[in-house]
mmCIF file of C-alpha atoms in Angstrom:
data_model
loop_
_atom_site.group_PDB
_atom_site.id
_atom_site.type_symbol
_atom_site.label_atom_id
_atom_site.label_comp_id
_atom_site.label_asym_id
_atom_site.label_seq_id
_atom_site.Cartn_x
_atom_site.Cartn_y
_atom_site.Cartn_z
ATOM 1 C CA UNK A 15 0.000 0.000 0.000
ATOM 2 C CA UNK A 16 1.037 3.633 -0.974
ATOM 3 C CA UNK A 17 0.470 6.789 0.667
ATOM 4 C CA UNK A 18 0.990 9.464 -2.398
ATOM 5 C CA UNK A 19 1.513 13.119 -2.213
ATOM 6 C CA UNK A 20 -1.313 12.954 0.198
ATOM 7 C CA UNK A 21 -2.534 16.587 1.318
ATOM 8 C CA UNK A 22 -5.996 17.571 3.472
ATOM 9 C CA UNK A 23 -8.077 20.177 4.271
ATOM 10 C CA UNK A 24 -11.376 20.399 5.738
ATOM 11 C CA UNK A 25 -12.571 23.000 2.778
ATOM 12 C CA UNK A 26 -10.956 25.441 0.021
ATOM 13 C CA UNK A 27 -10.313 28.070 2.655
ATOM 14 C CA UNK A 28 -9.234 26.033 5.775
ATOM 15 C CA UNK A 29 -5.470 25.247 6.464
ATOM 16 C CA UNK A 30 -3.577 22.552 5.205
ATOM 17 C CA UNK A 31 -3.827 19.268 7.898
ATOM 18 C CA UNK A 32 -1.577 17.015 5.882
ATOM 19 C CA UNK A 33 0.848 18.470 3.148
ATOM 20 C CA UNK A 34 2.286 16.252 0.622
ATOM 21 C CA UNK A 35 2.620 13.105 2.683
ATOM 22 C CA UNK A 36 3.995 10.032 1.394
ATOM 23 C CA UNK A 37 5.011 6.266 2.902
ATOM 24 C CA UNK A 38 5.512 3.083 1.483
ATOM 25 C CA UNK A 39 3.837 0.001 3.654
ATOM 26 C CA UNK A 40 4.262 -3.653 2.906
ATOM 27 C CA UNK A 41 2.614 -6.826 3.991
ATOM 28 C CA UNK A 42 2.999 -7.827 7.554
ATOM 29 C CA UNK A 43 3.485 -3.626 8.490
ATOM 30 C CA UNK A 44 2.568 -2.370 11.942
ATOM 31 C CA UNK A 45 3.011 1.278 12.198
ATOM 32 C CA UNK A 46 2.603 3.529 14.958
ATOM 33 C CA UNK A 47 1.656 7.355 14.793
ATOM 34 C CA UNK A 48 2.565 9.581 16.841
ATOM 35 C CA UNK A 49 2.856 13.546 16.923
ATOM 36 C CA UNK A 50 1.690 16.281 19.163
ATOM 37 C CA UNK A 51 -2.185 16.535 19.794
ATOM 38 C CA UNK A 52 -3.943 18.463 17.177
ATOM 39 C CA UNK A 53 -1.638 17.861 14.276
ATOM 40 C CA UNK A 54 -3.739 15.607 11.818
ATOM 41 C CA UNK A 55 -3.529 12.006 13.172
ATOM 42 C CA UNK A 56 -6.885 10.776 13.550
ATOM 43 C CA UNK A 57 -7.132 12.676 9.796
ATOM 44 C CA UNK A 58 -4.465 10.779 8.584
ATOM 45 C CA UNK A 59 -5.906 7.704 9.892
ATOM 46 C CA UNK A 60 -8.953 8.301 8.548
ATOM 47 C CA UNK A 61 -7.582 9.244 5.119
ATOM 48 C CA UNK A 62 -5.594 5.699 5.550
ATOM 49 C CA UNK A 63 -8.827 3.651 6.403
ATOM 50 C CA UNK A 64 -10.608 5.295 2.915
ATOM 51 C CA UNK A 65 -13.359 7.114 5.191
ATOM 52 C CA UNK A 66 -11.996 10.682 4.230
ATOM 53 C CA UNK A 67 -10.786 11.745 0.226
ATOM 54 C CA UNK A 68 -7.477 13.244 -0.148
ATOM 55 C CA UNK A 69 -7.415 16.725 -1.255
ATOM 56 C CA UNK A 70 -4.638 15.791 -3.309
ATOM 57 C CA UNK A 71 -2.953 12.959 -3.770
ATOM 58 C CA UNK A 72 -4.046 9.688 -3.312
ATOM 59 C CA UNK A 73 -3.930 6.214 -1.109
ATOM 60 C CA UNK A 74 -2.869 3.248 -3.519
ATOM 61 C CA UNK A 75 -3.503 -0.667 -3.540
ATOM 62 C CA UNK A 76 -5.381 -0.398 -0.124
ATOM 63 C CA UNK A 77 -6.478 -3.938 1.315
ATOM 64 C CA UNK A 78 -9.956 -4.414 -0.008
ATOM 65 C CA UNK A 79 -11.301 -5.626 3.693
ATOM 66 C CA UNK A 80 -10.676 -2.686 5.964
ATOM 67 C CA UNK A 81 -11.256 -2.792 9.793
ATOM 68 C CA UNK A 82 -11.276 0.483 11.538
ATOM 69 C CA UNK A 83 -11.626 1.696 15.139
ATOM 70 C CA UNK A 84 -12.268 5.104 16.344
ATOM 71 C CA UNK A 85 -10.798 6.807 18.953
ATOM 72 C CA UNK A 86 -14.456 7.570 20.706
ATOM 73 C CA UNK A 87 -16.852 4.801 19.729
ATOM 74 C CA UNK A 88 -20.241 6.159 18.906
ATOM 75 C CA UNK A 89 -22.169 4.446 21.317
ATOM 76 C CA UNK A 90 -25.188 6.136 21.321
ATOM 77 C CA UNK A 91 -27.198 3.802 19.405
ATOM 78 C CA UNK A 92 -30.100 2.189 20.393
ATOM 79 C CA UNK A 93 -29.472 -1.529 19.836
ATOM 80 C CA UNK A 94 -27.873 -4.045 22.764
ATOM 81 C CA UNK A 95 -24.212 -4.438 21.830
ATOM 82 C CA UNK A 96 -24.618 -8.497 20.092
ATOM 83 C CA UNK A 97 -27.510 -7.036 17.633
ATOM 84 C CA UNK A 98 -25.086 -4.220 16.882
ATOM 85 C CA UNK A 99 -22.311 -6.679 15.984
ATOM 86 C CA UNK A 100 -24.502 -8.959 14.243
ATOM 87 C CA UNK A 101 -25.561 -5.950 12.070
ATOM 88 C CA UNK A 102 -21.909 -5.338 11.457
ATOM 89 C CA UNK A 103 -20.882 -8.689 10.588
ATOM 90 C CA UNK A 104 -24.231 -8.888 8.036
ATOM 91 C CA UNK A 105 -22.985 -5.565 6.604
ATOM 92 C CA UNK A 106 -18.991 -7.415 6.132
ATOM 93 C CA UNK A 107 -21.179 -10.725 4.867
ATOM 94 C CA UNK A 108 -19.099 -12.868 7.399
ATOM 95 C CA UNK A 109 -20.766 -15.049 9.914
ATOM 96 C CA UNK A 110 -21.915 -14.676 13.425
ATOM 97 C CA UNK A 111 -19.418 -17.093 14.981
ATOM 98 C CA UNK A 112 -16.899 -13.852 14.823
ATOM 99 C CA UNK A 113 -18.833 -12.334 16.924
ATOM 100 C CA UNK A 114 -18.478 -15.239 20.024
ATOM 101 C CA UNK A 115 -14.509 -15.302 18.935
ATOM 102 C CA UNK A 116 -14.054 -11.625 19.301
ATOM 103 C CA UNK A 117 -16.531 -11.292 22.547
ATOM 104 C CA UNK A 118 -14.371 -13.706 23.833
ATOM 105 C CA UNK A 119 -10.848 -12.605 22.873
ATOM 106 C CA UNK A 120 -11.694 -9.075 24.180
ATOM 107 C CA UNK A 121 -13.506 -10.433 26.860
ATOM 108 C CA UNK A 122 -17.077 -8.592 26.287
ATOM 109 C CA UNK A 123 -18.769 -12.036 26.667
ATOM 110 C CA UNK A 124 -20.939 -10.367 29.316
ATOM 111 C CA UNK A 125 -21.748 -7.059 26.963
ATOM 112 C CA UNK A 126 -23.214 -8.823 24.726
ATOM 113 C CA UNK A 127 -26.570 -8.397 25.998
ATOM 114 C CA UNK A 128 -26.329 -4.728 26.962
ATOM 115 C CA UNK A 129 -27.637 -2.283 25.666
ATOM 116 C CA UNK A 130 -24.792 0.705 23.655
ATOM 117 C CA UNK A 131 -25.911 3.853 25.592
ATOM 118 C CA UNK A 132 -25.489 2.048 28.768
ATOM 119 C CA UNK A 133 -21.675 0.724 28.115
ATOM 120 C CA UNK A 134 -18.570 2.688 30.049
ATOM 121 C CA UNK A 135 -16.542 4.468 27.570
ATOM 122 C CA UNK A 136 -14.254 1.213 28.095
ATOM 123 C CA UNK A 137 -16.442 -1.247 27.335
ATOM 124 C CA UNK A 138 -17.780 0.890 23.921
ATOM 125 C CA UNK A 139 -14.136 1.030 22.959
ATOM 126 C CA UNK A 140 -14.139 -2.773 23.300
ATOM 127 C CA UNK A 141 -17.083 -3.081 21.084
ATOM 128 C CA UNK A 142 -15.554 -0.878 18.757
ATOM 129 C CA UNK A 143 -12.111 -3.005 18.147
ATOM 130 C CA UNK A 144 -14.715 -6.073 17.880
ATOM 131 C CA UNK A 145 -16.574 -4.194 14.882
ATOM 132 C CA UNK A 146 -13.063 -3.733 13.174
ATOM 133 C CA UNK A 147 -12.165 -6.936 13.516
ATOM 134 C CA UNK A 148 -15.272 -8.922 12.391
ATOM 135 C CA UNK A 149 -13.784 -9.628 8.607
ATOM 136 C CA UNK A 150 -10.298 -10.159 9.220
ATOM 137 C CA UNK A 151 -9.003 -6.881 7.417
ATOM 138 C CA UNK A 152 -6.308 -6.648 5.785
ATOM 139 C CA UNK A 153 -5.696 -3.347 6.923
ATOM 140 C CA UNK A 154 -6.993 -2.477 10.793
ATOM 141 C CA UNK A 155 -6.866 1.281 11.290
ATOM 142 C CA UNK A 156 -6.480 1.915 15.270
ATOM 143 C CA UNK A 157 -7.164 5.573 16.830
ATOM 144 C CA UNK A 158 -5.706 5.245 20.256
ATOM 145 C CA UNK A 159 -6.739 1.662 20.848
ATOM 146 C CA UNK A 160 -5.063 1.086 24.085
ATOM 147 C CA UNK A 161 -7.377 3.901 25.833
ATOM 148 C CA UNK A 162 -9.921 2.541 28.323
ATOM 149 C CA UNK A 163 -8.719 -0.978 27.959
ATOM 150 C CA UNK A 164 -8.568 -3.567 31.634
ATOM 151 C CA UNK A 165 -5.046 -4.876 31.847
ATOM 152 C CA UNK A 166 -6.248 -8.197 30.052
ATOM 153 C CA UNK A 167 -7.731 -6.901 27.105
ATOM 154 C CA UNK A 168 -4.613 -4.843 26.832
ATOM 155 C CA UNK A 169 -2.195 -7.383 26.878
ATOM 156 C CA UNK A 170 -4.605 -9.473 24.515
ATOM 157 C CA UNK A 171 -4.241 -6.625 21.529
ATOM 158 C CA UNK A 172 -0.732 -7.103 20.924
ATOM 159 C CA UNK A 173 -1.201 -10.530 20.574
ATOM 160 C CA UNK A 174 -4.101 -10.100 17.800
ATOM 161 C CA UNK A 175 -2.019 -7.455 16.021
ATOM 162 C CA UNK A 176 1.076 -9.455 16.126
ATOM 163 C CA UNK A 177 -1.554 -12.377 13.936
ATOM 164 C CA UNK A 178 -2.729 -9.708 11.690
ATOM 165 C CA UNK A 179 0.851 -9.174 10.913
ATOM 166 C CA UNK A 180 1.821 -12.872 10.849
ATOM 167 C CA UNK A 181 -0.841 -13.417 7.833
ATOM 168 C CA UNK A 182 0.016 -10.437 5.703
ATOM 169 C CA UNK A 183 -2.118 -7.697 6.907
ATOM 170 C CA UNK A 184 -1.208 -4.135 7.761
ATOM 171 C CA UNK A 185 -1.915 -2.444 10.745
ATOM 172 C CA UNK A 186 -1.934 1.126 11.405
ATOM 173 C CA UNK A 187 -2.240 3.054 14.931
ATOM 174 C CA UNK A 188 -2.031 5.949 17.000
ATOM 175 C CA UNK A 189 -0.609 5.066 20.507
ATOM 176 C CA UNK A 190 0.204 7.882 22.762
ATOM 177 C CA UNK A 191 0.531 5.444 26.005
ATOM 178 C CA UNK A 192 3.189 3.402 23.862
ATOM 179 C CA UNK A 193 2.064 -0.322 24.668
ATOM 180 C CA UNK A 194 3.266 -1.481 21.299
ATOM 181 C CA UNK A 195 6.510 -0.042 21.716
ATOM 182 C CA UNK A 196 7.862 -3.690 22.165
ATOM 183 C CA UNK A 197 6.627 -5.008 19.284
ATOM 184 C CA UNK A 198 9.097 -6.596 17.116
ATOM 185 C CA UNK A 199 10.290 -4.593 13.960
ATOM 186 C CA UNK A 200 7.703 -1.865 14.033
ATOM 187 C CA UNK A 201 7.710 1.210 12.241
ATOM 188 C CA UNK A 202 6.882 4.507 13.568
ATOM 189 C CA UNK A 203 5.809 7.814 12.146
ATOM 190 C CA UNK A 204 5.213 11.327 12.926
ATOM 191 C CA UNK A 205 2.837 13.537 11.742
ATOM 192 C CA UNK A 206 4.155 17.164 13.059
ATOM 193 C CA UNK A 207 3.603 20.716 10.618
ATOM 194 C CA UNK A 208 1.683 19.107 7.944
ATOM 195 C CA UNK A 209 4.017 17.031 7.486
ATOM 196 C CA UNK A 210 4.564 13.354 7.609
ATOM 197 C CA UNK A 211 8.039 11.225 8.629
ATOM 198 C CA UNK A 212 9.373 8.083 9.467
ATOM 199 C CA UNK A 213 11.168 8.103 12.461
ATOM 200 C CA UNK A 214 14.414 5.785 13.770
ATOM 201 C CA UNK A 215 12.882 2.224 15.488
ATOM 202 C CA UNK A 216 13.058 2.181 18.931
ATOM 203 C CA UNK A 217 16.046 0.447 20.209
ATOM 204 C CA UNK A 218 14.964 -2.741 22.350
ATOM 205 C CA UNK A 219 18.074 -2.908 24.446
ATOM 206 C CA UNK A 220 18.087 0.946 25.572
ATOM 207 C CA UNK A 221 14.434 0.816 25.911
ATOM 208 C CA UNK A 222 11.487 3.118 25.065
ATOM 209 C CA UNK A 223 12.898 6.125 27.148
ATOM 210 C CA UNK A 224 9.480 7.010 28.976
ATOM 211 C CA UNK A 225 9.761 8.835 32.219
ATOM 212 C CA UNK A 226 9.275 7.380 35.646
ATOM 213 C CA UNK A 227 5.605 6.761 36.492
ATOM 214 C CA UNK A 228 4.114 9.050 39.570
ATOM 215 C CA UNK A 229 1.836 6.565 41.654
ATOM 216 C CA UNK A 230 -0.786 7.860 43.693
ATOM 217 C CA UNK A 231 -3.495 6.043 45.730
ATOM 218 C CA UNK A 232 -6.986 7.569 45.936
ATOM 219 C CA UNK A 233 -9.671 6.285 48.236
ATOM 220 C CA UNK A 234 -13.654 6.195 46.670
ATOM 221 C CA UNK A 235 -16.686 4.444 47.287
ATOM 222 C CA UNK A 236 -16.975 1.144 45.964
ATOM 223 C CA UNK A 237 -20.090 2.183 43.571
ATOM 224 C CA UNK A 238 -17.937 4.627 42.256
ATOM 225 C CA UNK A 239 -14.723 3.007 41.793
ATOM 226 C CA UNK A 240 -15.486 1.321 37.954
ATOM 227 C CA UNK A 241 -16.395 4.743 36.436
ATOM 228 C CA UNK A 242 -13.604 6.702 38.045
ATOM 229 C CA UNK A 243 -11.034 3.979 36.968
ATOM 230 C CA UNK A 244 -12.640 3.586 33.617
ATOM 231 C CA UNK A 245 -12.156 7.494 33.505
ATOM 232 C CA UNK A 246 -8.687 7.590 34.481
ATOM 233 C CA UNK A 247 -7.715 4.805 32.053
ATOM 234 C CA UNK A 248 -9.462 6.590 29.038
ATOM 235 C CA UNK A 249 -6.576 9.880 29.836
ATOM 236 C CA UNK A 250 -3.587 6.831 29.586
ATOM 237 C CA UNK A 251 -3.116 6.162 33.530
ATOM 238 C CA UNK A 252 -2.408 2.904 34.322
ATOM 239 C CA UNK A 253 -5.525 1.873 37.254
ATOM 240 C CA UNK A 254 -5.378 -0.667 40.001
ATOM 241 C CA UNK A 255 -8.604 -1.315 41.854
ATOM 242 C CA UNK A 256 -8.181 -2.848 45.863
ATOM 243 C CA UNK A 257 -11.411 -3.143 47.804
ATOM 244 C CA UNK A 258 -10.312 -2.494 51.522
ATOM 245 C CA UNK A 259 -12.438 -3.708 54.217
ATOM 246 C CA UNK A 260 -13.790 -0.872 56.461
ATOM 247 C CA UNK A 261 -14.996 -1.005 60.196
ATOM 248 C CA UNK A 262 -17.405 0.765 62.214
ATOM 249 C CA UNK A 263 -16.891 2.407 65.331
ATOM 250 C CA UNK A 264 -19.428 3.145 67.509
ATOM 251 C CA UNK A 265 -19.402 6.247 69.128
#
């Protein structure tokens, strides 16, 4: 796949997002975007996954099944989350067994029967990766996909990636928390003044570089705990949950 002299605006009088942008992927490509917020990723991404025409240039010999995931799924839909997905995979003319072998990769087994409006922003993002992945794309287009995500479900992505990648498919993603930065022989990108470059690999050895993480412990009611750590997880912290036992004392 070819990205070719790709420029976008949002109009003839708006500024330039992307300015002559160009990259070359091959089979078996995972490729991370990154770049300072507000500089045109989730455009490029979009312009990538064939949901936005280029201005100018153009997007070449794109896989003919594309999965993508936004960054905010639109959950407010009025359908429970399994007739969503079996809408979906009707729409993709693939079967409903992907639905039970994504539910239970991404462990939403339990979702399945609730209804969109009603999800945490975590568990719409899960429903959203499913979506992508009903048809076995050979492109996935990730916006932050990581964001939101329990610890299983995030070590579980890597792993489906790494298959995607194993069978000749290309996968492209913005990841500002940088849980892929492990992943053998990826390629990363910036997207910074309209412009778009490919930047050194990330030496294994030396590491990914990130600071020291600041660990703080906040006490909260029980019934409020889930939302506040689904929350927290959605802005890229890292969230442990420990119920403590508590004891009266009468006075």
């Amino acid at each position: 796949m070819r990205i070719a002299s790709l420029s976008f605006r949002y109009g003839r009088r708006a500024p330039w997002i992307l300015s002559d942008a160009g990259l070359v992927l091959d089979a078996g490509d995972v490729v991370e975007v990154t770049g300072p917020n507000g500089t045109g990723k989730s455009t490029l991404l979009r312009l990538v996954a064939g949901l936005l025409r280029p201005t100018r240039g153009s997007v070449e010999d794109r896989p003919r099944v594309v999965g993508y995931a936004p960054e905010r799924f639109p959950a407010d839909q009025p359908f429970t989350v399994a007739a969503y997905l079996r809408h979906m995979a009707a729409v993709r003319r693939v079967g409903t067994e992907s639905i039970g072998r994504w539910s239970e990769r991404l462990g939403m087994d339990h979702l399945l029967g609730q209804r969109l409006p009603d999800l945490s922003k975590g568990s719409a993002h899960k429903v959203g990766l499913a979506q992508a992945l009903l048809a076995e794309p050979g492109l996935l287009v990730l916006d932050e996909p990581f964001a939101g995500l329990d610890a299983a479900t995030r070590a579980e992505l890597p792993r489906i990636i790494g298959e995607i990648s194993a069978r000749g498919g290309i996968v492209v993603m913005s990841d500002h928390q940088g849980d892929l930065r492990s992943f053998p022989g990826l390629r990363r990108c910036e997207v910074r003044d309209r412009a778009l470059r490919e930047l050194d690999p990330i030496d294994p050895i030396e590491g990914t570089g990130e600071p020291a993480l600041t660990v703080l412990e906040v006490a909260v009611a029980a019934s409020k705990a889930q939302d506040l750590a689904d929350r927290l997880r959605a802005e890229g912290c890292t969230v442990n949950i420990t119920a403590r036992a508590t004891r009266e004392v009468a006075g």
